[in-house]
Amino acid sequence: MKTQVGIVGAGPAGLTLAVLLQGAGIDCVVLENRSREYVEKRVRAGLLEHNTVELLHAIGVADRLNREGLEHHGIYLRRQGQTLHVPMTELTGRRITIYGQQEVVKDLIAAFLERGGRLRFEVSDVRVEAVNSSNPRISYTEGRQAQELECDVIAGCDGFHGVCRAAIPDEIRTEYEFVYPFSWLGILAEAEPATDELIYSWHEHGFSLYSMRSSQVSRLYIQVGNDERLEEWPDERIWEELQLRHASEGWRVNEGPIFERGVTPMRSFVAEPLRYGRLFLAGDAAHIVPPTGAKGLNLAVNDVRLLAAGLVQWYGTGSSERLDDYSDTALRRVWRAQDFSNYMTQLLHKLDGGEFQQQLQLSRLEYLSRSRAAACSLAENYVGLPAQPDF
Ligand code: APR
Ligand code: PHB
């Protein structure tokens, strides 16, 4: 088989790239090692930046997002029973939208296939080869048959545990990593959210987040230790801890049947550069952020926006200028998001530094409540800076 762009991975990065290229008349094939059902059900974060929503509109996959997405204009920061509202839209003119990542994935898959896209699920033994030549290939197994896909370019969109990153030789690749000494236990519950906007709560026991998916479904997270297992968290303990960490006078978290639960470790990671020869990395394949700033999906979408623009220029004019700039340009936003995600994490989680760290956190939270400049800085990072103007 032959194509112009071979895309490894059908997560938000690979699928958004596929729909962007399809719209520009560039042929691509997406190879995914999981089943369609699996990727459509995989529960992840659910907060879309202004830029992400605009891009999904622009590529014509926002019908359901328009109907079901929840537009938010701020967040709450809570500590010791006191709640501060950060009015994002008032401070930045931009908004955020709550819409589950797996819903974005479903919409992208449906649009790509409906428009005649080639997407292979459940392929195995994926290997990228000759990426530093002008004839890169992806070899894989489909059914029991060995296959080869000849490409002009390969997009490594295969997430943190994928195979593409390792195709950049060690002597060229630099990896930066920080693993946090805590995780998030996340649940989905059939319960009407008792809040109109997200609540990020600081507490002596640790962080908790009140998010949602619809008027009937709440999404809640609590900070837990890295060695804790789900079995140690029966429903009663989860609700008790959520009530305690989110406590505010005369108000309670709405409880209901929990139908999804999982533990997510927290990591900051960047691999540089994002390009080696004809291989381009995008999304989690190249970088991971802790979920506190909800940047993972948004960064993935930004990467492929830049990559698609580079490929359109290259195929359209022969100029590789944008492709040559791709790594540096994408990494600037990645590092901004790394700093912000780390800041939000350090601001709100129970840290190893004991009471001294706690006092610093409380001072920072108070500063946010008293300084418009501080709130503005948080807000513009949270909603995401506008896309790079030259792309
Ligand atoms: N071959 C083919 N597909 C692979 C391989 C492989 N060897 N390894 C992994 N994949 C697939 C995964 O099954 C997954 O569907 O690549 C896809 C990568 O998708 P994601 O992990 O979702 O990563 P990405 O598309 O970069 O999305 C960014 O935002 O909210 C965050 O981490 C969250 O997924 C999220 C991310
Ligand atoms: C979510 O709704 O899953 C979510 C929202 C905001 C975050 C992280 C996760 O910061």
Short mmCIF file of C-alpha atoms and ligand atoms in Angstrom, two decimals:
data_model
loop_
_atom_site.label_atom_id
_atom_site.label_comp_id
_atom_site.label_asym_id
_atom_site.label_seq_id
_atom_site.Cartn_x
_atom_site.Cartn_y
_atom_site.Cartn_z
CA MET A 1 0.00 0.00 0.00
CA LYS A 2 1.04 3.57 -0.62
CA THR A 3 0.03 6.91 0.81
CA GLN A 4 1.37 10.41 1.20
CA VAL A 5 1.21 10.61 5.01
CA GLY A 6 1.23 7.47 7.16
CA ILE A 7 -0.27 8.22 10.58
CA VAL A 8 0.44 5.92 13.52
CA GLY A 9 -2.26 6.16 16.22
CA ALA A 10 -5.95 7.07 16.21
CA GLY A 11 -6.05 9.29 19.28
CA PRO A 12 -6.91 12.99 19.12
CA ALA A 13 -3.56 13.84 17.47
CA GLY A 14 -3.67 11.23 14.69
CA LEU A 15 -7.36 11.66 13.95
CA THR A 16 -7.32 15.46 13.88
CA LEU A 17 -4.31 15.35 11.57
CA ALA A 18 -6.10 12.84 9.34
CA VAL A 19 -9.21 15.03 9.00
CA LEU A 20 -7.08 18.15 8.40
CA LEU A 21 -5.09 16.43 5.64
CA GLN A 22 -8.19 14.87 4.11
CA GLY A 23 -9.74 18.36 3.91
CA ALA A 24 -6.61 19.63 2.15
CA GLY A 25 -6.65 16.80 -0.40
CA ILE A 26 -3.57 15.07 1.01
CA ASP A 27 -3.87 11.30 1.12
CA CYS A 28 -3.25 9.57 4.44
CA VAL A 29 -3.74 6.22 6.16
CA VAL A 30 -4.23 5.86 9.93
CA LEU A 31 -2.97 2.70 11.67
CA GLU A 32 -4.25 1.96 15.19
CA ASN A 33 -3.41 -1.06 17.29
CA ARG A 34 -6.59 -1.03 19.39
CA SER A 35 -10.18 -1.67 18.31
CA ARG A 36 -12.59 1.11 17.35
CA GLU A 37 -14.70 0.28 20.37
CA TYR A 38 -11.72 0.56 22.69
CA VAL A 39 -10.55 3.98 21.48
CA GLU A 40 -14.10 5.33 21.47
CA LYS A 41 -14.63 4.26 25.09
CA ARG A 42 -11.29 5.26 26.56
CA VAL A 43 -12.13 7.85 29.23
CA ARG A 44 -9.70 10.74 29.50
CA ALA A 45 -9.95 14.45 30.36
CA GLY A 46 -12.64 16.59 28.84
CA LEU A 47 -11.74 20.24 28.62
CA LEU A 48 -11.32 21.94 25.26
CA GLU A 49 -9.53 25.23 24.84
CA HIS A 50 -10.99 27.98 22.70
CA ASN A 51 -8.46 27.20 19.90
CA THR A 52 -9.35 23.51 19.91
CA VAL A 53 -13.06 24.21 19.58
CA GLU A 54 -12.41 26.64 16.73
CA LEU A 55 -10.32 24.08 14.90
CA LEU A 56 -12.96 21.36 15.32
CA HIS A 57 -15.49 23.82 13.89
CA ALA A 58 -13.22 24.68 10.99
CA ILE A 59 -12.83 21.02 9.99
CA GLY A 60 -16.56 20.37 10.24
CA VAL A 61 -16.66 17.97 13.18
CA ALA A 62 -18.36 20.17 15.74
CA ASP A 63 -22.10 19.44 15.24
CA ARG A 64 -22.43 17.32 18.36
CA LEU A 65 -19.90 19.45 20.24
CA ASN A 66 -22.16 22.47 19.54
CA ARG A 67 -25.17 20.62 20.92
CA GLU A 68 -23.66 18.75 23.86
CA GLY A 69 -20.52 20.69 24.84
CA LEU A 70 -20.84 22.78 27.99
CA GLU A 71 -19.47 26.27 27.54
CA HIS A 72 -17.74 27.59 30.66
CA HIS A 73 -16.52 31.09 31.34
CA GLY A 74 -14.56 30.58 34.54
CA ILE A 75 -13.39 28.20 37.24
CA TYR A 76 -13.59 28.13 41.02
CA LEU A 77 -10.56 27.75 43.26
CA ARG A 78 -11.50 26.60 46.76
CA ARG A 79 -9.50 26.33 49.96
CA GLN A 80 -10.55 26.09 53.61
CA GLY A 81 -14.20 26.65 52.72
CA GLN A 82 -13.48 29.85 50.77
CA THR A 83 -14.22 29.96 47.06
CA LEU A 84 -12.63 32.25 44.52
CA HIS A 85 -14.14 32.58 41.05
CA VAL A 86 -11.65 33.22 38.24
CA PRO A 87 -13.72 34.78 35.43
CA MET A 88 -11.81 33.48 32.43
CA THR A 89 -13.89 35.05 29.69
CA GLU A 90 -14.05 38.42 31.41
CA LEU A 91 -10.28 38.39 31.84
CA THR A 92 -9.30 37.02 28.43
CA GLY A 93 -12.27 37.23 26.05
CA ARG A 94 -11.92 33.47 25.54
CA ARG A 95 -13.93 30.47 26.73
CA ILE A 96 -13.52 26.81 27.57
CA THR A 97 -15.77 23.91 26.65
CA ILE A 98 -16.41 20.71 28.57
CA TYR A 99 -16.73 17.76 26.19
CA GLY A 100 -15.24 14.32 26.83
CA GLN A 101 -12.13 13.38 24.87
CA GLN A 102 -13.70 10.10 23.77
CA GLU A 103 -16.58 12.10 22.27
CA VAL A 104 -14.07 14.13 20.24
CA VAL A 105 -12.49 10.84 19.15
CA LYS A 106 -15.88 9.40 18.11
CA ASP A 107 -16.73 12.51 16.09
CA LEU A 108 -13.36 12.52 14.32
CA ILE A 109 -13.53 8.81 13.43
CA ALA A 110 -17.08 9.17 12.08
CA ALA A 111 -16.17 12.21 9.96
CA PHE A 112 -12.95 10.72 8.59
CA LEU A 113 -14.61 7.43 7.58
CA GLU A 114 -17.71 9.12 6.18
CA ARG A 115 -15.48 11.26 3.96
CA GLY A 116 -13.77 8.14 2.61
CA GLY A 117 -10.71 8.05 4.90
CA ARG A 118 -8.59 4.93 5.32
CA LEU A 119 -8.34 3.90 8.98
CA ARG A 120 -7.20 0.44 10.08
CA PHE A 121 -7.96 -0.69 13.62
CA GLU A 122 -6.41 -3.65 15.43
CA VAL A 123 -3.17 -3.74 13.49
CA SER A 124 -0.14 -5.12 15.34
CA ASP A 125 3.67 -5.21 15.18
CA VAL A 126 3.77 -1.62 13.93
CA ARG A 127 7.30 -0.54 12.99
CA VAL A 128 8.47 2.63 11.33
CA GLU A 129 11.41 2.16 8.99
CA ALA A 130 13.85 4.23 6.92
CA VAL A 131 12.49 7.44 8.45
CA ASN A 132 15.67 9.29 7.60
CA SER A 133 15.33 8.53 3.90
CA SER A 134 12.96 9.83 1.25
CA ASN A 135 11.07 6.49 1.27
CA PRO A 136 9.93 5.88 4.83
CA ARG A 137 7.74 2.82 5.47
CA ILE A 138 5.48 1.47 8.14
CA SER A 139 5.37 -2.29 8.49
CA TYR A 140 2.55 -3.92 10.44
CA THR A 141 0.40 -7.01 10.69
CA GLU A 142 -3.28 -6.99 9.83
CA GLY A 143 -5.22 -10.17 10.49
CA ARG A 144 -2.33 -12.59 10.05
CA GLN A 145 -0.88 -10.79 7.05
CA ALA A 146 2.32 -8.78 7.09
CA GLN A 147 1.75 -5.41 5.40
CA GLU A 148 3.85 -2.48 4.35
CA LEU A 149 2.76 1.10 3.88
CA GLU A 150 5.05 3.27 1.76
CA CYS A 151 4.80 6.94 2.67
CA ASP A 152 6.33 10.33 1.88
CA VAL A 153 6.11 11.26 5.55
CA ILE A 154 5.22 9.48 8.80
CA ALA A 155 3.32 11.15 11.64
CA GLY A 156 4.03 9.48 14.98
CA CYS A 157 0.78 10.10 16.87
CA ASP A 158 0.94 6.89 18.88
CA GLY A 159 0.86 8.28 22.41
CA PHE A 160 3.32 7.96 25.26
CA HIS A 161 3.68 4.16 24.97
CA GLY A 162 3.94 4.13 21.18
CA VAL A 163 6.85 3.01 19.00
CA CYS A 164 7.60 6.14 16.95
CA ARG A 165 9.51 8.20 19.50
CA ALA A 166 12.21 5.51 19.75
CA ALA A 167 12.83 5.81 15.99
CA ILE A 168 14.61 9.08 16.73
CA PRO A 169 18.14 7.96 17.60
CA ASP A 170 19.21 8.37 21.23
CA GLU A 171 22.07 10.70 20.33
CA ILE A 172 19.63 13.10 18.67
CA ARG A 173 16.75 12.84 21.13
CA THR A 174 16.68 14.62 24.49
CA GLU A 175 14.05 13.62 27.04
CA TYR A 176 13.00 15.77 29.99
CA GLU A 177 10.92 14.09 32.67
CA PHE A 178 9.44 14.74 36.07
CA VAL A 179 7.28 12.12 37.80
CA TYR A 180 5.03 13.41 40.56
CA PRO A 181 4.78 11.49 43.84
CA PHE A 182 0.97 11.27 43.55
CA SER A 183 -1.82 10.19 41.18
CA TRP A 184 -5.44 11.06 40.45
CA LEU A 185 -8.30 8.73 41.18
CA GLY A 186 -11.04 9.72 38.73
CA ILE A 187 -14.70 8.70 38.68
CA LEU A 188 -17.74 9.24 36.49
CA ALA A 189 -20.99 9.22 38.45
CA GLU A 190 -24.65 9.47 37.58
CA ALA A 191 -25.19 12.63 39.57
CA GLU A 192 -26.26 16.11 38.60
CA PRO A 193 -23.23 18.41 39.09
CA ALA A 194 -23.77 20.64 42.13
CA THR A 195 -21.77 23.39 40.45
CA ASP A 196 -22.06 25.39 37.24
CA GLU A 197 -18.29 25.51 36.67
CA LEU A 198 -15.29 23.40 37.64
CA ILE A 199 -14.07 23.52 41.24
CA TYR A 200 -10.35 23.01 41.94
CA SER A 201 -10.01 22.44 45.69
CA TRP A 202 -6.93 22.71 47.85
CA HIS A 203 -7.14 20.66 51.07
CA GLU A 204 -4.78 19.40 53.79
CA HIS A 205 -5.67 15.84 52.70
CA GLY A 206 -4.82 16.62 49.09
CA PHE A 207 -6.29 18.06 45.91
CA SER A 208 -9.70 17.32 44.46
CA LEU A 209 -11.47 18.47 41.28
CA TYR A 210 -15.17 18.70 40.57
CA SER A 211 -15.83 18.47 36.83
CA MET A 212 -18.72 17.18 34.76
CA ARG A 213 -19.77 15.70 31.45
CA SER A 214 -23.44 16.71 31.25
CA SER A 215 -26.31 17.90 33.42
CA GLN A 216 -26.64 14.28 34.59
CA VAL A 217 -23.03 13.13 34.85
CA SER A 218 -20.32 14.33 37.23
CA ARG A 219 -16.60 13.77 36.73
CA LEU A 220 -14.61 13.95 39.95
CA TYR A 221 -10.98 13.43 40.85
CA ILE A 222 -9.03 13.10 44.10
CA GLN A 223 -5.30 13.11 44.71
CA VAL A 224 -4.10 9.72 45.97
CA GLY A 225 -0.68 8.18 46.60
CA ASN A 226 1.16 6.48 43.74
CA ASP A 227 1.00 3.12 45.48
CA GLU A 228 -2.73 3.20 46.23
CA ARG A 229 -5.00 0.71 44.48
CA LEU A 230 -8.63 1.09 43.43
CA GLU A 231 -9.66 -1.69 45.84
CA GLU A 232 -8.62 0.55 48.71
CA TRP A 233 -11.22 3.09 47.57
CA PRO A 234 -14.76 1.73 47.99
CA ASP A 235 -17.54 4.13 46.93
CA GLU A 236 -18.25 5.34 50.48
CA ARG A 237 -14.62 6.33 51.00
CA ILE A 238 -14.49 8.19 47.68
CA TRP A 239 -17.62 10.23 48.48
CA GLU A 240 -16.52 10.89 52.04
CA GLU A 241 -13.21 12.24 50.85
CA LEU A 242 -14.81 14.30 48.07
CA GLN A 243 -17.25 15.85 50.54
CA LEU A 244 -14.43 16.69 52.90
CA ARG A 245 -12.01 18.12 50.33
CA HIS A 246 -14.67 20.19 48.53
CA ALA A 247 -16.47 21.26 51.72
CA SER A 248 -18.18 24.64 51.71
CA GLU A 249 -20.87 25.80 54.12
CA GLY A 250 -24.43 24.89 53.15
CA TRP A 251 -23.32 22.99 50.05
CA ARG A 252 -22.57 19.36 49.18
CA VAL A 253 -21.19 17.32 46.31
CA ASN A 254 -24.10 15.45 44.69
CA GLU A 255 -23.58 11.70 45.01
CA GLY A 256 -24.80 8.97 42.65
CA PRO A 257 -23.87 5.57 41.21
CA ILE A 258 -20.24 5.44 40.06
CA PHE A 259 -19.99 3.82 36.61
CA GLU A 260 -16.33 4.42 35.72
CA ARG A 261 -13.20 4.67 37.83
CA GLY A 262 -9.47 4.71 37.23
CA VAL A 263 -6.14 5.91 38.60
CA THR A 264 -3.89 8.16 36.50
CA PRO A 265 -0.24 8.71 37.39
CA MET A 266 1.06 12.25 36.97
CA ARG A 267 4.01 12.98 34.77
CA SER A 268 5.64 15.88 32.94
CA PHE A 269 7.60 14.73 29.90
CA VAL A 270 9.03 16.27 26.74
CA ALA A 271 11.07 14.59 23.99
CA GLU A 272 12.93 16.89 21.60
CA PRO A 273 13.15 17.39 18.66
CA LEU A 274 9.74 16.48 17.25
CA ARG A 275 11.23 15.67 13.87
CA TYR A 276 13.79 13.25 12.54
CA GLY A 277 14.07 13.09 8.75
CA ARG A 278 10.61 12.22 7.45
CA LEU A 279 9.20 11.31 10.89
CA PHE A 280 7.21 13.92 12.84
CA LEU A 281 6.00 13.31 16.40
CA ALA A 282 2.79 14.91 17.68
CA GLY A 283 0.77 14.75 20.89
CA ASP A 284 1.48 12.37 23.77
CA ALA A 285 4.09 10.56 21.65
CA ALA A 286 6.32 13.57 22.34
CA HIS A 287 5.00 15.15 25.52
CA ILE A 288 2.89 14.49 28.60
CA VAL A 289 1.54 17.02 31.07
CA PRO A 290 -0.10 16.38 34.44
CA PRO A 291 -3.87 16.74 33.95
CA THR A 292 -4.31 19.66 36.37
CA GLY A 293 -4.23 22.19 33.55
CA ALA A 294 -6.17 19.90 31.15
CA LYS A 295 -3.68 20.61 28.37
CA GLY A 296 -2.99 17.11 26.94
CA LEU A 297 -5.57 17.01 24.19
CA ASN A 298 -5.23 20.70 23.43
CA LEU A 299 -1.48 20.41 22.91
CA ALA A 300 -1.98 17.40 20.65
CA VAL A 301 -4.42 19.39 18.52
CA ASN A 302 -2.05 22.35 18.35
CA ASP A 303 0.82 20.12 17.22
CA VAL A 304 -1.13 18.69 14.33
CA ARG A 305 -2.50 22.07 13.32
CA LEU A 306 1.12 23.15 12.78
CA LEU A 307 2.13 19.87 11.18
CA ALA A 308 -0.80 19.93 8.75
CA ALA A 309 0.04 23.53 7.78
CA GLY A 310 3.62 22.44 7.09
CA LEU A 311 2.53 19.50 4.96
CA VAL A 312 0.04 21.62 3.01
CA GLN A 313 2.79 24.11 2.23
CA TRP A 314 5.23 21.36 1.26
CA TYR A 315 2.85 19.53 -1.06
CA GLY A 316 1.41 22.78 -2.42
CA THR A 317 4.59 24.79 -3.09
CA GLY A 318 7.54 22.49 -2.51
CA SER A 319 8.75 24.72 0.32
CA SER A 320 9.72 22.91 3.52
CA GLU A 321 9.96 26.10 5.56
CA ARG A 322 7.05 25.35 7.88
CA LEU A 323 7.95 21.69 8.23
CA ASP A 324 11.46 22.77 9.15
CA ASP A 325 10.01 25.11 11.80
CA TYR A 326 7.48 22.57 13.08
CA SER A 327 9.50 21.21 15.99
CA ASP A 328 10.61 24.58 17.38
CA THR A 329 7.22 26.21 16.89
CA ALA A 330 5.24 23.38 18.48
CA LEU A 331 7.70 23.06 21.36
CA ARG A 332 7.26 26.70 22.35
CA ARG A 333 3.61 26.03 23.17
CA VAL A 334 4.49 22.67 24.73
CA TRP A 335 6.89 24.27 27.21
CA ARG A 336 4.41 27.04 28.08
CA ALA A 337 1.84 24.35 28.82
CA GLN A 338 4.43 22.34 30.76
CA ASP A 339 5.12 25.32 32.99
CA PHE A 340 1.44 26.08 33.49
CA SER A 341 0.48 22.46 34.20
CA ASN A 342 3.31 22.17 36.69
CA TYR A 343 2.28 25.47 38.32
CA MET A 344 -1.36 24.37 38.70
CA THR A 345 -0.20 21.03 40.08
CA GLN A 346 2.18 22.57 42.62
CA LEU A 347 -0.39 25.18 43.59
CA LEU A 348 -3.12 22.73 44.51
CA HIS A 349 -1.69 19.32 45.48
CA LYS A 350 -0.45 18.13 48.82
CA LEU A 351 3.33 18.22 48.41
CA ASP A 352 6.21 16.61 50.26
CA GLY A 353 7.46 19.95 51.62
CA GLY A 354 5.11 19.92 54.64
CA GLU A 355 3.71 23.02 56.27
CA PHE A 356 6.12 25.45 54.66
CA GLN A 357 4.88 24.46 51.20
CA GLN A 358 1.28 24.66 52.41
CA GLN A 359 1.78 28.24 53.54
CA LEU A 360 3.26 29.17 50.17
CA GLN A 361 0.29 27.58 48.40
CA LEU A 362 -2.19 29.47 50.56
CA SER A 363 -0.34 32.71 49.94
CA ARG A 364 -0.43 32.11 46.17
CA LEU A 365 -4.15 31.38 46.33
CA GLU A 366 -4.74 34.55 48.29
CA TYR A 367 -2.66 36.50 45.78
CA LEU A 368 -4.89 35.17 42.99
CA SER A 369 -7.92 36.47 44.87
CA ARG A 370 -6.44 39.95 45.35
CA SER A 371 -4.50 40.59 42.17
CA ARG A 372 -6.15 40.96 38.78
CA ALA A 373 -2.72 40.51 37.18
CA ALA A 374 -2.25 37.14 38.90
CA ALA A 375 -5.76 35.98 37.99
CA CYS A 376 -5.25 37.21 34.43
CA SER A 377 -2.03 35.24 34.07
CA LEU A 378 -3.72 32.07 35.29
CA ALA A 379 -6.71 32.69 33.02
CA GLU A 380 -4.78 33.29 29.81
CA ASN A 381 -2.74 30.14 30.33
CA TYR A 382 -5.82 28.12 31.24
CA VAL A 383 -7.90 29.11 28.22
CA GLY A 384 -4.77 28.90 26.05
CA LEU A 385 -2.98 31.69 24.22
CA PRO A 386 -4.21 32.33 20.67
CA ALA A 387 -2.70 30.05 18.02
CA GLN A 388 0.63 31.22 16.59
CA PRO A 389 -0.36 34.02 14.21
CA ASP A 390 1.83 32.94 11.30
CA PHE A 391 0.17 29.54 11.09
N1 APR B 1 0.66 1.22 16.71
C1 APR B 1 -0.52 1.82 16.41
N2 APR B 1 -1.18 2.58 17.29
C2 APR B 1 -0.65 2.75 18.50
C3 APR B 1 0.58 2.16 18.87
C4 APR B 1 1.24 1.37 17.90
N3 APR B 1 2.40 0.78 18.18
N4 APR B 1 0.86 2.50 20.14
C5 APR B 1 -0.15 3.27 20.56
N5 APR B 1 -1.07 3.42 19.58
C6 APR B 1 -2.33 4.19 19.63
C7 APR B 1 -3.05 4.13 20.95
O1 APR B 1 -3.84 2.96 21.07
C8 APR B 1 -3.89 5.38 20.87
O2 APR B 1 -5.15 5.16 20.29
O3 APR B 1 -2.03 5.55 19.44
C9 APR B 1 -3.08 6.33 20.00
C10 APR B 1 -2.50 7.49 20.78
O4 APR B 1 -3.54 8.27 21.29
P1 APR B 1 -3.46 9.08 22.67
O5 APR B 1 -2.73 8.27 23.69
O6 APR B 1 -4.83 9.52 22.99
O7 APR B 1 -2.51 10.32 22.33
P2 APR B 1 -2.76 11.64 21.47
O8 APR B 1 -3.54 11.36 20.25
O9 APR B 1 -1.44 12.28 21.37
O10 APR B 1 -3.73 12.50 22.39
C11 APR B 1 -3.28 13.38 23.36
O11 APR B 1 -4.44 14.22 25.36
O12 APR B 1 -5.78 14.17 27.22
C12 APR B 1 -4.55 13.82 26.73
O13 APR B 1 -3.20 11.96 27.23
C13 APR B 1 -4.40 12.37 26.75
O14 APR B 1 -4.85 10.95 24.94
C14 APR B 1 -4.61 12.12 25.28
C15 APR B 1 -3.79 13.18 24.73
C1 PHB B 2 -12.08 16.64 33.14
O1 PHB B 2 -13.24 17.07 33.07
O2 PHB B 2 -11.81 15.47 32.90
C2 PHB B 2 -10.98 17.56 33.54
C3 PHB B 2 -11.24 18.92 33.64
C4 PHB B 2 -10.24 19.78 34.02
C5 PHB B 2 -9.00 19.28 34.34
C6 PHB B 2 -8.73 17.93 34.23
C7 PHB B 2 -9.72 17.07 33.83
O3 PHB B 2 -8.04 20.15 34.75
#
